[in-house]
Amino acid sequence: MPGLNLQILIAAVLGVLLGWLTGSLPEASGLREGVLYASSLVGSVFIGLLKMVLVPLVFTSIAVGVANLQAHHQVHRVWLSALIYFSATTAAAMLVALVAANLWRPGAGLSLELFSQAMADFEARQLTLAEFFLHFFANLFQNPFAALAQGSILAVVVFALFMGVALVTGGGRYQHLQKLLQEFLDLLLRIVAAIMRLAPLGILALLIKLVAEQDVTILSAVAGFVVLVFATTLFHGVVVLPGILYLTTGKSPLWFWRGAREAIITGFATSSSSATLPISLRCAEDNLKVRRNIAGFVLPLGATMNMDGTALYEAAAALFIANLVGIELSLAQQAVVFFTAMIASTGAPGIPSAGMVTMVMVLQAVGLPAEAIAILLPIDRLLDTVRTAVNVEGDLVGSVVVQRYAGDE
Ligand code: ASP
């Protein structure tokens, strides 16, 4: 039996192949229906298991991580280096997108008529920058029990940060509680190890369903844009991020890929950085040798705030839509796209198609029609795979970089 790492890789390749075969079966065939049903069932059980451990894991890993870092006066350094890393890599991703979209001008030759029906049928939910901020800050502080129950990850993160700091400022008075949280985290990671054994099966099922249900007609109409997004996202994931890792820590990209691929492939198959988080935490700790305090702090934060793939996509998509509707965006307008996409990717939760919701804000900021989202929706599930994989990769690279700069005591 090959190791788990290899099993996951095989499952990913097999999933795409079987998905393609299933997709080519006739619409009404019983076999196709059966395969799709089984894949939905297995895929949703796998995602359900990951989500089951997610919220308690985020809470304990951040509370314990912050408490331990604070006790060793490391928390400021970790904060600062994580923040610098998050913003620098997100900015790099968007630069890649803006340069490539200016060079290749996706959508320039396409007729808007092709999509006019879809746009007319679609009622876009408006989201201005001001509304976004209001919503973001209003949801930051919540009753922790409501946040835990509803899975509002950002609010859970915030409450856990307070808990972690308070545990330490109590000066040893809450040792029992801290120990209890530590043991709880240990226990949760043990459960994650068990869930990970199912990862090959879950990934296989998710990919079969994803590939089989792709609508090829729509895809070919916007093929130029799809290729541009794939190519630039891959460039960021294969060249920029490993380059940053090598320059800052001297670690080889191959070493990183071997340690991180379980999480990256899970991100690809689930399209959710949050659902992938339990696996990312294990990869960081077991394979990349990032200390638990640092990984437990950087990864949950990164999964909700640091999304290079999403930022890249939003910037590229804004330029694509501008070309499509025949509007030439000036340099100043492209700067607006840059900043709103930065905010939009930070505010997007790590769930499938979250980027689509915050995308509206980017479009509106430069006066593009929000209804144009209708053009992107049918291809979103496909593009979400690579951007989530790169989002997850960015967080894992971040944990190694932060450990290098802020980890030593
Ligand atoms: N699916 C992405 C993630 O979870 C977010 C997005 O839609 O861009 O990282």
Short mmCIF file of N, CA and C in Angstrom, two decimals, residues 136 139-140 151-159 304-305 346-347:
data_model
loop_
_atom_site.label_atom_id
_atom_site.label_comp_id
_atom_site.label_asym_id
_atom_site.label_seq_id
_atom_site.Cartn_x
_atom_site.Cartn_y
_atom_site.Cartn_z
N PHE A 136 -18.18 43.73 7.68
CA PHE A 136 -16.97 43.07 8.17
C PHE A 136 -16.76 43.35 9.67
N ASN A 139 -19.35 41.96 12.13
CA ASN A 139 -19.29 40.52 12.37
C ASN A 139 -18.03 40.06 13.08
N LEU A 140 -17.12 41.02 13.32
CA LEU A 140 -15.84 40.65 13.92
C LEU A 140 -16.00 40.23 15.38
N GLY A 151 -20.30 28.68 13.05
CA GLY A 151 -19.08 28.54 12.26
C GLY A 151 -18.60 29.86 11.66
N SER A 152 -18.81 30.99 12.38
CA SER A 152 -18.27 32.27 11.89
C SER A 152 -16.79 32.33 12.26
N ILE A 153 -15.97 31.86 11.32
CA ILE A 153 -14.57 31.63 11.64
C ILE A 153 -13.85 32.90 12.14
N LEU A 154 -14.10 34.03 11.45
CA LEU A 154 -13.38 35.24 11.83
C LEU A 154 -13.69 35.65 13.27
N ALA A 155 -14.97 35.55 13.65
CA ALA A 155 -15.36 35.91 15.01
C ALA A 155 -14.75 34.92 16.02
N VAL A 156 -14.63 33.65 15.63
CA VAL A 156 -14.01 32.65 16.51
C VAL A 156 -12.52 33.00 16.68
N VAL A 157 -11.89 33.39 15.57
CA VAL A 157 -10.47 33.76 15.63
C VAL A 157 -10.28 34.93 16.60
N VAL A 158 -11.15 35.94 16.48
CA VAL A 158 -11.01 37.13 17.33
C VAL A 158 -11.17 36.76 18.80
N PHE A 159 -12.19 35.96 19.12
CA PHE A 159 -12.40 35.59 20.52
C PHE A 159 -11.22 34.75 21.03
N THR A 304 -8.31 32.56 6.60
CA THR A 304 -9.41 33.51 6.46
C THR A 304 -8.96 34.84 5.85
N MET A 305 -7.68 35.18 6.01
CA MET A 305 -7.25 36.52 5.57
C MET A 305 -6.32 36.55 4.37
N THR A 346 -9.04 39.68 1.47
CA THR A 346 -8.85 39.54 2.92
C THR A 346 -10.18 39.25 3.60
N GLY A 347 -11.23 39.87 3.10
CA GLY A 347 -12.53 39.73 3.75
C GLY A 347 -13.29 38.49 3.33
#
